[in-house]
Short mmCIF file of C-alpha atoms in Angstrom, two decimals:
data_model
loop_
_atom_site.label_atom_id
_atom_site.label_comp_id
_atom_site.label_asym_id
_atom_site.label_seq_id
_atom_site.Cartn_x
_atom_site.Cartn_y
_atom_site.Cartn_z
CA MET A 272 24.93 -38.13 -11.81
CA LYS A 273 25.49 -41.89 -11.40
CA LEU A 274 22.04 -43.18 -10.67
CA LYS A 275 19.81 -45.90 -12.14
CA ALA A 276 16.06 -46.34 -11.84
CA SER A 277 16.61 -50.01 -10.94
CA GLU A 278 18.06 -48.98 -7.58
CA PHE A 279 14.62 -47.93 -6.39
CA ILE A 280 12.37 -50.46 -8.08
CA VAL A 281 10.07 -52.83 -6.21
CA LYS A 282 10.67 -56.15 -7.91
CA PRO A 283 7.47 -58.09 -8.64
CA GLY A 284 6.74 -60.53 -5.84
CA ARG A 285 8.77 -58.64 -3.23
CA GLU A 286 7.17 -58.11 0.15
CA VAL A 287 7.75 -54.44 0.96
CA SER A 288 8.77 -53.34 4.45
CA LEU A 289 8.74 -49.54 4.68
CA LYS A 290 10.49 -49.66 8.06
CA LYS A 291 13.44 -51.32 6.34
CA THR A 292 13.35 -48.91 3.41
CA LYS A 293 15.30 -45.67 3.75
CA THR A 294 13.50 -42.31 3.72
CA GLY A 295 16.79 -40.47 3.37
CA VAL A 296 19.99 -41.05 1.37
CA LYS A 297 23.22 -39.15 0.94
CA PRO A 298 22.40 -36.00 -1.06
CA LEU A 299 23.15 -36.27 -4.77
CA TYR A 300 24.50 -32.73 -4.83
CA LYS A 301 27.24 -30.82 -3.00
CA THR A 302 25.54 -27.41 -2.82
CA ASP A 303 22.08 -26.09 -3.56
CA ALA A 304 23.42 -24.49 -6.74
CA ASP A 305 24.91 -27.81 -7.77
CA GLY A 306 21.57 -29.54 -7.17
CA ASP A 307 19.77 -26.92 -9.26
CA GLU A 308 22.19 -27.45 -12.15
CA LEU A 309 21.80 -31.23 -12.00
CA LEU A 310 17.98 -30.90 -12.06
CA LYS A 311 18.11 -28.41 -14.96
CA GLU A 312 20.03 -30.92 -17.06
CA ILE A 313 17.44 -33.65 -16.49
CA GLN A 314 14.55 -31.20 -16.96
CA LYS A 315 15.93 -30.52 -20.43
CA ASP A 316 16.12 -34.25 -21.11
CA ILE A 317 12.50 -34.77 -20.10
CA ALA A 318 11.41 -31.80 -22.22
CA GLU A 319 13.19 -33.25 -25.25
CA HIS A 320 11.60 -36.64 -24.72
CA GLN A 321 8.23 -34.93 -24.43
CA GLN A 322 8.68 -33.05 -27.70
CA ARG A 323 9.32 -36.33 -29.48
CA LEU A 324 6.42 -38.00 -27.63
CA TYR A 325 4.07 -35.17 -28.69
CA ALA A 326 5.28 -35.14 -32.30
CA GLN A 327 5.15 -38.94 -32.69
CA SER A 328 1.72 -39.14 -31.03
CA THR A 329 1.73 -42.93 -30.62
CA TRP A 330 2.93 -43.52 -27.05
CA ALA A 331 1.51 -41.88 -23.92
CA VAL A 332 3.05 -41.60 -20.45
CA LEU A 333 1.14 -41.85 -17.17
CA ILE A 334 3.03 -40.85 -14.00
CA VAL A 335 1.29 -42.02 -10.83
CA LEU A 336 2.36 -40.25 -7.61
CA GLN A 337 1.52 -41.57 -4.17
CA GLY A 338 2.74 -40.72 -0.72
CA MET A 339 1.73 -39.45 2.70
CA ASP A 340 0.62 -35.85 3.15
CA THR A 341 3.54 -33.42 2.70
CA ALA A 342 5.64 -36.09 0.93
CA GLY A 343 6.33 -33.60 -1.84
CA LYS A 344 3.99 -34.64 -4.65
CA ASP A 345 3.00 -31.11 -5.69
CA GLY A 346 6.59 -29.80 -5.54
CA LEU A 347 7.84 -32.71 -7.55
CA ILE A 348 5.36 -32.02 -10.33
CA LYS A 349 6.24 -28.33 -10.32
CA HIS A 350 10.02 -28.79 -10.44
CA VAL A 351 10.58 -32.00 -12.40
CA LEU A 352 8.17 -31.10 -15.24
CA LYS A 353 9.07 -27.41 -15.23
CA ASP A 354 10.36 -27.31 -18.85
CA VAL A 355 7.76 -29.48 -20.60
CA ASP A 356 5.33 -27.94 -23.05
CA PRO A 357 1.96 -27.41 -21.29
CA GLN A 358 0.24 -28.50 -24.54
CA GLY A 359 1.54 -32.00 -24.00
CA CYS A 360 1.31 -32.36 -20.23
CA SER A 361 -1.53 -32.24 -17.71
CA VAL A 362 -2.18 -33.09 -14.08
CA THR A 363 -5.23 -34.56 -12.38
CA SER A 364 -5.57 -34.69 -8.60
CA PHE A 365 -7.93 -37.18 -7.04
CA LYS A 366 -9.79 -36.33 -3.85
CA LYS A 367 -12.63 -38.02 -1.98
CA PRO A 368 -15.00 -39.64 -4.54
CA SER A 369 -18.03 -37.52 -5.45
CA GLY A 370 -21.62 -38.79 -5.44
CA GLU A 371 -21.48 -39.24 -9.19
CA GLU A 372 -18.19 -41.17 -8.98
CA LEU A 373 -19.62 -43.50 -6.36
CA LYS A 374 -22.27 -44.59 -8.86
CA HIS A 375 -19.53 -46.18 -10.95
CA ASP A 376 -16.75 -48.74 -10.53
CA PHE A 377 -13.73 -47.43 -8.63
CA LEU A 378 -11.59 -47.12 -11.79
CA TRP A 379 -14.23 -45.16 -13.70
CA ARG A 380 -13.15 -41.70 -12.55
CA THR A 381 -9.62 -42.24 -13.93
CA HIS A 382 -10.78 -43.21 -17.44
CA THR A 383 -11.68 -39.74 -18.80
CA PRO A 384 -8.48 -37.99 -17.61
CA MET A 385 -6.28 -40.88 -18.74
CA ALA A 386 -3.16 -40.04 -20.73
CA VAL A 387 -3.77 -39.66 -24.47
CA ARG A 388 -1.26 -40.36 -27.19
CA GLY A 389 1.54 -37.81 -27.28
CA GLU A 390 0.86 -36.67 -23.71
CA ILE A 391 2.49 -36.89 -20.29
CA LYS A 392 -0.27 -37.25 -17.73
CA VAL A 393 0.32 -37.01 -13.98
CA PHE A 394 -2.06 -38.51 -11.46
CA ASN A 395 -1.55 -36.75 -8.11
CA ARG A 396 -2.89 -39.64 -6.06
CA SER A 397 -4.88 -42.14 -8.10
CA TYR A 398 -7.00 -45.29 -8.15
CA TYR A 399 -4.64 -46.56 -5.46
CA GLU A 400 -6.56 -44.38 -2.98
CA ASP A 401 -9.39 -46.90 -3.36
CA VAL A 402 -7.14 -49.49 -1.76
CA ILE A 403 -5.18 -47.37 0.71
CA VAL A 404 -8.08 -45.49 2.35
CA PRO A 405 -10.39 -48.53 2.88
CA TYR A 406 -7.45 -50.46 4.23
CA VAL A 407 -7.00 -47.80 6.94
CA MET A 408 -10.68 -46.97 7.44
CA PRO A 409 -12.84 -49.93 6.39
CA GLU A 410 -15.98 -48.10 7.45
CA ILE A 411 -15.64 -45.80 4.46
CA LEU A 412 -16.87 -48.66 2.29
CA ASP A 413 -20.33 -48.24 3.91
CA SER A 414 -20.94 -45.32 1.55
CA SER A 415 -19.48 -47.06 -1.48
CA ARG A 416 -22.84 -48.32 -2.86
CA LEU A 417 -21.32 -51.74 -3.43
CA PRO A 418 -23.54 -54.82 -2.91
CA GLU A 419 -23.17 -56.05 0.67
CA LYS A 420 -21.71 -59.40 -0.44
CA ILE A 421 -18.85 -57.60 -2.21
CA ARG A 422 -18.48 -54.76 0.31
CA THR A 423 -18.00 -57.16 3.21
CA SER A 424 -15.76 -59.62 1.39
CA LYS A 425 -12.39 -60.24 3.12
CA ASN A 426 -10.80 -60.33 -0.31
CA LEU A 427 -12.14 -56.97 -1.53
CA LEU A 428 -8.88 -55.03 -1.39
CA LYS A 429 -6.84 -57.96 -2.68
CA ASP A 430 -9.32 -58.20 -5.56
CA ARG A 431 -8.97 -54.46 -6.22
CA CYS A 432 -5.21 -54.84 -6.41
CA GLU A 433 -5.64 -57.61 -8.99
CA ASP A 434 -8.05 -55.35 -10.91
CA ILE A 435 -5.47 -52.54 -10.89
CA VAL A 436 -2.72 -54.83 -12.16
CA SER A 437 -4.99 -56.05 -14.97
CA HIS A 438 -5.92 -52.42 -15.75
CA GLU A 439 -2.27 -51.32 -15.91
CA ARG A 440 -1.40 -54.24 -18.18
CA TYR A 441 -4.22 -53.15 -20.41
CA LEU A 442 -2.86 -49.60 -20.47
CA ALA A 443 0.60 -50.93 -21.36
CA ASN A 444 -0.92 -52.93 -24.19
CA GLN A 445 -2.48 -49.71 -25.50
CA GLY A 446 0.88 -47.92 -25.64
CA ILE A 447 0.67 -46.12 -22.28
CA LEU A 448 3.89 -46.18 -20.26
CA VAL A 449 2.91 -46.24 -16.57
CA ILE A 450 5.56 -44.87 -14.14
CA LYS A 451 4.54 -45.32 -10.51
CA ILE A 452 6.39 -43.37 -7.83
CA PHE A 453 5.91 -43.66 -4.06
CA LEU A 454 7.50 -40.82 -2.10
CA HIS A 455 8.67 -42.41 1.16
CA LEU A 456 8.65 -39.85 3.95
CA SER A 457 9.61 -40.33 7.63
CA LYS A 458 7.14 -39.43 10.38
CA LYS A 459 9.66 -37.00 11.83
CA GLU A 460 10.12 -35.11 8.58
CA GLN A 461 6.36 -34.97 8.03
CA LYS A 462 5.99 -33.29 11.43
CA ASN A 463 8.58 -30.70 10.44
CA ARG A 464 6.77 -29.95 7.18
CA LEU A 465 3.36 -29.71 8.87
CA LEU A 466 4.77 -27.32 11.49
CA ALA A 467 6.22 -25.23 8.66
CA ARG A 468 2.72 -24.82 7.28
CA PHE A 469 1.50 -23.53 10.63
CA ASP A 470 4.44 -21.20 11.09
CA ASP A 471 4.54 -19.72 7.58
CA ALA A 472 1.62 -17.36 6.89
CA SER A 473 1.97 -18.04 3.14
CA LYS A 474 1.40 -21.77 3.77
CA ASN A 475 -1.41 -21.55 6.34
CA TRP A 476 -3.99 -22.21 3.65
CA LYS A 477 -2.47 -25.69 3.15
CA VAL A 478 -3.30 -26.79 6.66
CA GLU A 479 -6.19 -29.25 6.77
CA GLU A 480 -7.57 -31.09 9.77
CA ALA A 481 -7.60 -34.27 7.67
CA ASP A 482 -3.82 -34.18 7.48
CA ILE A 483 -3.50 -34.18 11.27
CA THR A 484 -6.09 -36.95 11.56
CA ALA A 485 -4.26 -39.06 9.00
CA ARG A 486 -1.00 -38.58 10.88
CA GLY A 487 -2.63 -40.20 13.92
CA LEU A 488 -3.11 -43.27 11.73
CA TRP A 489 0.46 -43.31 10.49
CA ASP A 490 1.19 -46.96 11.26
CA LYS A 491 -2.01 -48.10 9.54
CA TYR A 492 -1.15 -46.06 6.46
CA GLN A 493 2.32 -47.55 6.35
CA LYS A 494 0.82 -51.04 6.46
CA ALA A 495 -1.66 -50.05 3.75
CA TYR A 496 1.12 -48.86 1.48
CA GLU A 497 3.21 -51.98 2.17
CA PHE A 498 0.18 -54.11 1.13
CA CYS A 499 -0.43 -52.02 -1.98
CA LEU A 500 3.22 -51.79 -3.12
CA SER A 501 3.74 -55.51 -2.61
CA LYS A 502 0.58 -56.56 -4.47
CA THR A 503 0.70 -54.18 -7.44
CA SER A 504 4.35 -53.94 -8.55
CA HIS A 505 4.53 -55.91 -11.81
CA LYS A 506 6.59 -56.06 -14.95
CA ALA A 507 4.34 -53.79 -16.99
CA ALA A 508 4.20 -51.13 -14.25
CA PRO A 509 6.59 -51.57 -11.32
CA TRP A 510 6.67 -49.28 -8.32
CA TYR A 511 9.65 -47.05 -7.50
CA ILE A 512 10.10 -46.13 -3.82
CA ILE A 513 11.92 -42.80 -3.55
CA PRO A 514 13.39 -41.56 -0.25
CA ALA A 515 11.60 -38.25 0.24
CA ASP A 516 13.07 -36.64 3.39
CA ASP A 517 15.21 -34.39 1.26
CA LYS A 518 13.11 -32.74 -1.44
CA PRO A 519 15.90 -31.85 -3.94
CA THR A 520 17.29 -35.40 -3.80
CA ALA A 521 13.80 -36.90 -4.25
CA ARG A 522 13.21 -34.67 -7.30
CA LEU A 523 16.53 -35.67 -8.84
CA ILE A 524 15.78 -39.38 -8.37
CA ALA A 525 12.23 -39.02 -9.75
CA SER A 526 13.39 -37.03 -12.75
CA LYS A 527 16.09 -39.62 -13.47
CA ILE A 528 13.56 -42.44 -13.36
CA ILE A 529 11.18 -40.59 -15.69
CA THR A 530 13.82 -39.70 -18.28
CA GLU A 531 15.31 -43.20 -18.16
CA LYS A 532 11.94 -44.89 -18.72
CA MET A 533 10.98 -42.46 -21.51
CA ALA A 534 14.32 -43.09 -23.21
CA GLU A 535 13.39 -46.76 -23.40
CA LEU A 536 10.54 -45.83 -25.78
CA ASN A 537 13.10 -44.79 -28.43
CA LEU A 538 11.03 -41.73 -29.31
CA ASP A 539 11.89 -39.71 -32.39
CA PHE A 540 10.34 -37.11 -34.64
CA PRO A 541 8.19 -38.53 -37.46
CA LYS A 542 10.11 -39.34 -40.65
CA LEU A 543 8.39 -38.04 -43.77
CA LYS A 544 7.87 -40.30 -46.76
CA SER A 545 9.32 -39.30 -50.15
CA ALA A 546 5.93 -38.08 -51.40
CA GLU A 547 5.51 -35.97 -48.28
CA ILE A 548 8.99 -34.45 -48.67
CA LYS A 549 8.18 -33.63 -52.30
CA HIS A 550 4.96 -31.95 -51.22
CA LEU A 551 6.83 -30.05 -48.52
CA LYS A 552 9.26 -28.70 -51.13
CA SER A 553 6.35 -27.53 -53.28
CA LEU A 554 4.89 -25.70 -50.30
CA ARG A 555 8.22 -24.05 -49.60
CA LYS A 556 8.44 -22.95 -53.23
CA ARG A 557 4.97 -21.35 -52.97
CA LEU A 558 6.12 -19.51 -49.85
CA LYS A 559 8.84 -17.78 -51.90
CA ASP A 560 6.33 -16.34 -54.36
#
């Protein structure tokens, strides 16, 4: 599969226009079976990278997923990371901040579940919600417990973006590879996926009024994401915008980006020192007794 992560990167300083960014591309597979085989190959690559990541236990990987409702975040996690060892991978989903979380700074709730050395961590939504949601619904800040001077500042969201960039640079300096993926879905395809949830009894439980309400604010959300993607794509943690109208294609692109970025870490299994090898041989000898 001839594909490079750089094809989907948001270069630092670029002003993002989602209207000018494709939500669909020519499928990367000829048949469904062909697509499955391509994904299996990359799943194995990611699993191998993860084994080395876990064994080396120096680097960590944080995958940040953002996108409109039904963009395919859950499915991407399920399919792309299918073969990784559960001991070295975990997922945290971020919802509306709790009362306890509102007592702290907006990044606080992401500290405890942050990726640890040797682990792949996935944030299904993230601290970016604290920019996106207030951009669309400024009134939500009324319950934020921020001092009025800060809460009403015109630069609040711009400042938060700067805080996030500084935070991600800090993470990078601690050996955490941050991979940020935005699943770019069209309004038409979102409607089809929402209708499928209504029409399929096994998916009825996924229907939430909030999804329909958010759809009514589609244009505002697009502007919010444009603002966020433009302000927070930087060298240490650039954004990747993936066309998400076709789920298998989106998963192939995401998996390619992940394996390509992990390959750049040059991960390998720990090399034993001569004394350790000698000790290993003595243990093996004892095992024969």
